[in-house]
CSV table of C-alpha atoms in Angstrom, one decimal:
chain,number,residue,atom,x,y,z
A,1,UNK,CA,7.2,1.9,23.1
A,2,UNK,CA,4.4,3.1,25.4
A,3,UNK,CA,2.2,6.1,25.4
A,4,UNK,CA,1.9,7.2,21.8
A,5,UNK,CA,2.3,3.7,20.5
A,6,UNK,CA,-0.4,2.4,22.8
A,7,UNK,CA,-2.7,5.2,21.9
A,8,UNK,CA,-2.5,4.2,18.2
A,9,UNK,CA,-3.5,0.6,18.8
A,10,UNK,CA,-7.1,-0.4,18.6
A,11,UNK,CA,-9.2,-3.3,19.5
A,12,UNK,CA,-10.9,-5.3,16.7
A,13,UNK,CA,-14.2,-3.5,16.0
A,14,UNK,CA,-16.6,-5.6,13.9
A,15,UNK,CA,-19.4,-3.0,14.0
A,16,UNK,CA,-17.6,-0.4,11.9
A,17,UNK,CA,-16.1,-0.8,8.4
A,18,UNK,CA,-12.3,-1.0,8.2
A,19,UNK,CA,-10.3,-0.2,5.1
A,20,UNK,CA,-8.3,-3.4,5.1
A,21,UNK,CA,-11.3,-5.6,5.6
A,22,UNK,CA,-13.3,-3.7,2.9
A,23,UNK,CA,-10.4,-4.1,0.5
A,24,UNK,CA,-10.2,-7.8,1.3
A,25,UNK,CA,-13.9,-8.0,0.4
A,26,UNK,CA,-13.4,-6.3,-3.0
A,27,UNK,CA,-10.6,-8.7,-3.7
A,28,UNK,CA,-12.9,-11.7,-3.1
A,29,UNK,CA,-11.3,-12.6,0.3
A,30,UNK,CA,-13.2,-13.9,3.3
A,31,UNK,CA,-11.8,-11.8,6.2
A,32,UNK,CA,-14.5,-9.2,6.6
A,33,UNK,CA,-17.7,-8.6,8.5
A,34,UNK,CA,-21.2,-7.3,7.7
A,35,UNK,CA,-20.2,-3.7,8.2
A,36,UNK,CA,-17.3,-4.1,5.8
A,37,UNK,CA,-19.5,-5.7,3.2
A,38,UNK,CA,-22.2,-3.0,3.6
A,39,UNK,CA,-19.6,-0.3,3.2
A,40,UNK,CA,-17.9,-2.0,0.3
A,41,UNK,CA,-21.2,-2.4,-1.6
A,42,UNK,CA,-22.2,1.2,-0.9
A,43,UNK,CA,-18.9,2.5,-2.3
A,44,UNK,CA,-19.1,0.1,-5.3
A,45,UNK,CA,-22.6,1.4,-6.1
A,46,UNK,CA,-21.3,5.0,-6.2
A,47,UNK,CA,-18.0,4.0,-8.0
A,48,UNK,CA,-18.5,0.6,-9.8
A,49,UNK,CA,-14.9,0.5,-10.8
A,50,UNK,CA,-13.7,0.2,-7.2
A,51,UNK,CA,-13.2,-3.6,-7.4
A,52,UNK,CA,-11.3,-3.3,-10.7
A,53,UNK,CA,-9.0,-0.7,-9.0
A,54,UNK,CA,-8.4,-2.9,-6.0
A,55,UNK,CA,-7.5,-5.9,-8.3
A,56,UNK,CA,-5.2,-3.7,-10.4
A,57,UNK,CA,-3.5,-2.2,-7.4
A,58,UNK,CA,-2.7,-5.7,-6.1
A,59,UNK,CA,-1.3,-6.7,-9.4
A,60,UNK,CA,0.9,-3.5,-9.4
A,61,UNK,CA,2.2,-4.5,-6.0
A,62,UNK,CA,3.2,-7.9,-7.4
A,63,UNK,CA,4.9,-6.5,-10.5
A,64,UNK,CA,6.8,-3.8,-8.5
A,65,UNK,CA,8.0,-6.4,-6.0
A,66,UNK,CA,9.2,-8.6,-8.8
A,67,UNK,CA,11.0,-5.7,-10.4
A,68,UNK,CA,12.8,-4.6,-7.2
A,69,UNK,CA,13.9,-8.2,-6.4
A,70,UNK,CA,14.8,-9.5,-9.8
A,71,UNK,CA,16.1,-6.4,-11.5
A,72,UNK,CA,17.3,-4.1,-8.7
A,73,UNK,CA,18.7,-6.6,-6.3
A,74,UNK,CA,16.6,-5.4,-3.3
A,75,UNK,CA,16.5,-8.0,-0.5
A,76,UNK,CA,14.8,-5.9,2.2
A,77,UNK,CA,11.3,-4.5,2.2
A,78,UNK,CA,9.4,-2.2,4.5
A,79,UNK,CA,5.7,-2.7,3.6
A,80,UNK,CA,3.5,-0.1,5.4
A,81,UNK,CA,-0.3,-0.5,5.1
A,82,UNK,CA,0.0,-4.3,4.6
A,83,UNK,CA,-3.7,-5.1,4.5
A,84,UNK,CA,-5.1,-8.5,5.1
A,85,UNK,CA,-3.1,-11.5,3.7
A,86,UNK,CA,-4.2,-12.6,0.3
A,87,UNK,CA,-2.3,-14.1,-2.7
A,88,UNK,CA,1.1,-12.9,-3.6
A,89,UNK,CA,2.0,-10.9,-0.5
A,90,UNK,CA,5.3,-8.9,-0.7
A,91,UNK,CA,7.5,-11.5,1.0
A,92,UNK,CA,6.0,-14.3,-1.0
A,93,UNK,CA,6.7,-12.6,-4.3
A,94,UNK,CA,10.2,-11.6,-3.2
A,95,UNK,CA,11.2,-14.9,-1.6
A,96,UNK,CA,10.2,-16.8,-4.7
A,97,UNK,CA,12.9,-15.0,-6.5
A,98,UNK,CA,15.4,-14.5,-3.6
A,99,UNK,CA,14.6,-16.8,-0.6
A,100,UNK,CA,16.8,-14.7,1.7
A,101,UNK,CA,14.6,-11.6,1.3
A,102,UNK,CA,13.4,-9.9,4.5
A,103,UNK,CA,10.2,-8.0,5.0
A,104,UNK,CA,8.7,-5.9,7.8
A,105,UNK,CA,5.0,-5.5,7.6
A,106,UNK,CA,3.3,-2.5,9.2
A,107,UNK,CA,-0.5,-2.0,9.7
A,108,UNK,CA,-2.6,-0.2,12.3
A,109,UNK,CA,-5.5,-2.7,12.1
A,110,UNK,CA,-5.1,-5.3,14.9
A,111,UNK,CA,-7.0,-7.9,12.8
A,112,UNK,CA,-4.5,-7.5,10.0
A,113,UNK,CA,-1.7,-8.1,12.5
A,114,UNK,CA,-3.4,-11.2,13.9
A,115,UNK,CA,-3.8,-12.7,10.5
A,116,UNK,CA,-0.3,-11.7,9.3
A,117,UNK,CA,1.5,-13.3,12.2
A,118,UNK,CA,-0.5,-16.5,11.7
A,119,UNK,CA,-0.3,-16.8,7.9
A,120,UNK,CA,2.6,-14.9,6.5
A,121,UNK,CA,5.5,-17.3,7.2
A,122,UNK,CA,8.9,-16.7,5.9
A,123,UNK,CA,11.3,-19.0,4.1
A,124,UNK,CA,14.0,-20.5,6.4
A,125,UNK,CA,16.6,-18.3,4.6
A,126,UNK,CA,14.6,-15.0,5.0
A,127,UNK,CA,12.6,-13.3,7.7
A,128,UNK,CA,9.3,-11.5,8.2
A,129,UNK,CA,8.3,-9.2,11.1
A,130,UNK,CA,5.1,-7.4,12.0
A,131,UNK,CA,4.6,-4.0,13.5
A,132,UNK,CA,1.2,-2.7,14.7
A,133,UNK,CA,1.7,0.9,14.0
A,134,UNK,CA,0.5,3.8,11.9
A,135,UNK,CA,1.9,5.4,8.7
A,136,UNK,CA,1.0,8.8,10.2
A,137,UNK,CA,3.7,8.2,12.9
A,138,UNK,CA,6.8,7.4,10.8
A,139,UNK,CA,9.1,8.2,13.7
A,140,UNK,CA,7.5,5.4,15.8
A,141,UNK,CA,7.9,2.9,12.9
A,142,UNK,CA,11.5,3.8,12.4
A,143,UNK,CA,12.3,3.5,16.1
A,144,UNK,CA,10.9,-0.1,16.4
A,145,UNK,CA,13.4,-2.6,17.7
A,146,UNK,CA,11.7,-5.3,15.6
A,147,UNK,CA,12.3,-3.3,12.4
A,148,UNK,CA,16.0,-2.9,13.2
A,149,UNK,CA,16.3,-6.6,14.2
A,150,UNK,CA,14.9,-7.6,10.7
A,151,UNK,CA,16.2,-4.9,8.3
A,152,UNK,CA,19.7,-3.4,8.0
A,153,UNK,CA,19.0,0.3,7.2
A,154,UNK,CA,22.5,0.7,6.0
A,155,UNK,CA,21.6,-1.4,3.0
A,156,UNK,CA,19.0,-0.5,0.3
A,157,UNK,CA,15.4,-1.1,1.2
A,158,UNK,CA,12.2,-1.3,-0.8
A,159,UNK,CA,9.7,1.0,0.8
A,160,UNK,CA,6.2,-0.1,-0.1
A,161,UNK,CA,3.4,2.5,0.3
A,162,UNK,CA,0.8,0.8,-1.8
A,163,UNK,CA,-2.8,2.2,-1.5
A,164,UNK,CA,-2.0,3.7,1.9
A,165,UNK,CA,-0.9,7.3,1.5
A,166,UNK,CA,-4.5,8.4,0.8
A,167,UNK,CA,-5.3,7.7,4.5
A,168,UNK,CA,-2.9,10.6,5.4
A,169,UNK,CA,-5.2,13.6,5.2
A,170,UNK,CA,-4.2,17.2,4.4
A,171,UNK,CA,-2.4,19.2,1.7
A,172,UNK,CA,1.3,18.2,1.9
A,173,UNK,CA,0.8,15.8,4.7
A,174,UNK,CA,1.8,12.7,2.7
A,175,UNK,CA,5.0,14.5,1.6
A,176,UNK,CA,6.2,14.9,5.2
A,177,UNK,CA,5.6,11.1,5.9
A,178,UNK,CA,7.4,10.1,2.7
A,179,UNK,CA,10.4,12.4,3.4
A,180,UNK,CA,10.7,11.1,6.9
A,181,UNK,CA,10.8,7.5,5.9
A,182,UNK,CA,13.1,8.0,2.9
A,183,UNK,CA,15.5,10.1,5.0
A,184,UNK,CA,16.1,7.0,7.1
A,185,UNK,CA,17.0,4.8,4.1
A,186,UNK,CA,20.3,4.7,2.2
A,187,UNK,CA,21.1,5.5,-1.4
A,188,UNK,CA,19.9,2.7,-3.7
A,189,UNK,CA,16.7,2.3,-1.8
A,190,UNK,CA,13.4,2.4,-3.7
A,191,UNK,CA,9.9,3.6,-3.0
A,192,UNK,CA,6.8,1.9,-4.5
A,193,UNK,CA,3.6,3.9,-4.2
A,194,UNK,CA,0.0,4.0,-5.4
A,195,UNK,CA,-2.6,6.6,-4.5
A,196,UNK,CA,-6.3,7.2,-5.1
A,197,UNK,CA,-7.2,10.0,-7.4
A,198,UNK,CA,-10.2,11.7,-9.1
A,199,UNK,CA,-8.1,12.5,-12.1
A,200,UNK,CA,-9.2,9.5,-14.1
A,201,UNK,CA,-12.8,9.2,-13.2
A,202,UNK,CA,-15.9,10.6,-15.0
A,203,UNK,CA,-17.6,13.6,-13.4
A,204,UNK,CA,-20.6,11.7,-12.2
A,205,UNK,CA,-18.6,9.2,-10.3
A,206,UNK,CA,-16.5,11.9,-8.7
A,207,UNK,CA,-19.7,13.6,-7.5
A,208,UNK,CA,-21.1,10.4,-6.1
A,209,UNK,CA,-17.8,9.7,-4.3
A,210,UNK,CA,-17.5,13.2,-2.9
A,211,UNK,CA,-21.0,12.8,-1.4
A,212,UNK,CA,-19.8,9.6,0.4
A,213,UNK,CA,-16.7,11.5,1.7
A,214,UNK,CA,-18.8,14.4,2.9
A,215,UNK,CA,-21.1,11.9,4.8
A,216,UNK,CA,-18.1,10.4,6.5
A,217,UNK,CA,-18.4,7.1,4.8
A,218,UNK,CA,-15.1,7.2,3.0
A,219,UNK,CA,-11.8,8.0,4.9
A,220,UNK,CA,-9.7,8.8,1.8
A,221,UNK,CA,-7.9,11.9,0.8
A,222,UNK,CA,-7.5,11.8,-2.9
A,223,UNK,CA,-4.6,13.6,-4.6
A,224,UNK,CA,-4.2,14.9,-8.1
A,225,UNK,CA,-1.3,13.8,-10.3
A,226,UNK,CA,0.8,16.8,-9.6
A,227,UNK,CA,0.8,16.3,-5.8
A,228,UNK,CA,1.4,12.6,-6.2
A,229,UNK,CA,4.3,13.2,-8.6
A,230,UNK,CA,5.8,15.7,-6.1
A,231,UNK,CA,6.3,12.9,-3.6
A,232,UNK,CA,9.2,11.7,-5.9
A,233,UNK,CA,11.0,15.0,-6.1
A,234,UNK,CA,14.8,14.4,-5.9
A,235,UNK,CA,14.3,10.7,-6.7
A,236,UNK,CA,15.0,8.8,-9.9
A,237,UNK,CA,11.6,7.7,-11.4
A,238,UNK,CA,11.7,4.3,-13.0
A,239,UNK,CA,10.1,4.0,-16.4
A,240,UNK,CA,7.3,4.5,-17.3
A,241,UNK,CA,7.1,7.1,-14.5
A,242,UNK,CA,3.8,8.2,-13.0
A,243,UNK,CA,1.0,6.2,-14.7
A,244,UNK,CA,-2.3,4.7,-13.8
A,245,UNK,CA,-1.8,1.7,-11.5
A,246,UNK,CA,-3.0,-0.7,-14.3
A,247,UNK,CA,-0.3,0.5,-16.7
A,248,UNK,CA,2.9,0.2,-14.7
A,249,UNK,CA,4.9,-2.4,-16.7
A,250,UNK,CA,1.7,-4.3,-17.4
A,251,UNK,CA,2.9,-6.0,-20.6
A,252,UNK,CA,2.4,-9.5,-19.3
A,253,UNK,CA,-1.0,-8.9,-17.7
A,254,UNK,CA,-4.2,-10.3,-19.1
A,255,UNK,CA,-5.6,-8.4,-22.1
A,256,UNK,CA,-7.5,-6.2,-22.7
A,257,UNK,CA,-6.3,-3.9,-20.0
A,258,UNK,CA,-9.0,-1.9,-18.0
A,259,UNK,CA,-10.2,1.4,-19.4
A,260,UNK,CA,-8.7,4.4,-17.6
A,261,UNK,CA,-12.1,5.4,-16.2
A,262,UNK,CA,-12.1,2.1,-14.4
A,263,UNK,CA,-8.9,2.7,-12.5
A,264,UNK,CA,-8.8,5.3,-9.8
A,265,UNK,CA,-5.1,5.2,-8.8
A,266,UNK,CA,-1.8,6.7,-9.8
A,267,UNK,CA,1.3,4.6,-9.3
A,268,UNK,CA,5.1,5.0,-9.5
A,269,UNK,CA,8.4,3.5,-8.5
A,270,UNK,CA,11.5,5.6,-7.8
A,271,UNK,CA,15.1,5.1,-6.6
A,272,UNK,CA,16.8,7.2,-4.0
A,273,UNK,CA,20.1,8.4,-5.5
């Protein structure tokens, strides 16, 4: 595509913090720059639990991918908001269980795409593809030839929207994106989502975070449980339903589990009937 797609693409800017690189920094990765570290440290000073949240969100992605692959028979994944490669990326988790699994990764950060193409290699039986695109333009993602060459949208797909919907600003804006993507997927598909929230945080941390948002230092639109839950209207929520990201089927995770005040994300998995 040209025009709209070209307008969404950006050059790698090392002078301004980027969410994917900042997230990589919190996870202990090495693909970040001074601006990302400065921003990450500033956010962590206001909300010390942000690193715990990042780690727990990553663990949720792994558990959810294992569930879809091993228990639901999903062999195709559309992972939007991929982030920089780290341990246990979606295709690695899925292909350990089912080597034939296929994954399309989507991100709007050109650095993410450079690293993904270089590092995220598929098994011979499966396939991975990479789209430089933006969640806010689901029509563009769904029109991609690379997506249709990799995934068969007549068969169930695991739609992964992990820690990305909070970059879609506006009341009801995330609902439109989710509905558009799910409308293109057949019955038996699943959605996996996590989302930043103030619901679980103490008041003083919320106040500190809101000051960063007002200053333009955080590009995140938090949502309360009710609005996040509404994203799954008409779908079949998988047990245990909408829970903090650290509590979704976490029985085999290291104990003790984090306190709720240290986790700033809701999570859920649901099936399209």
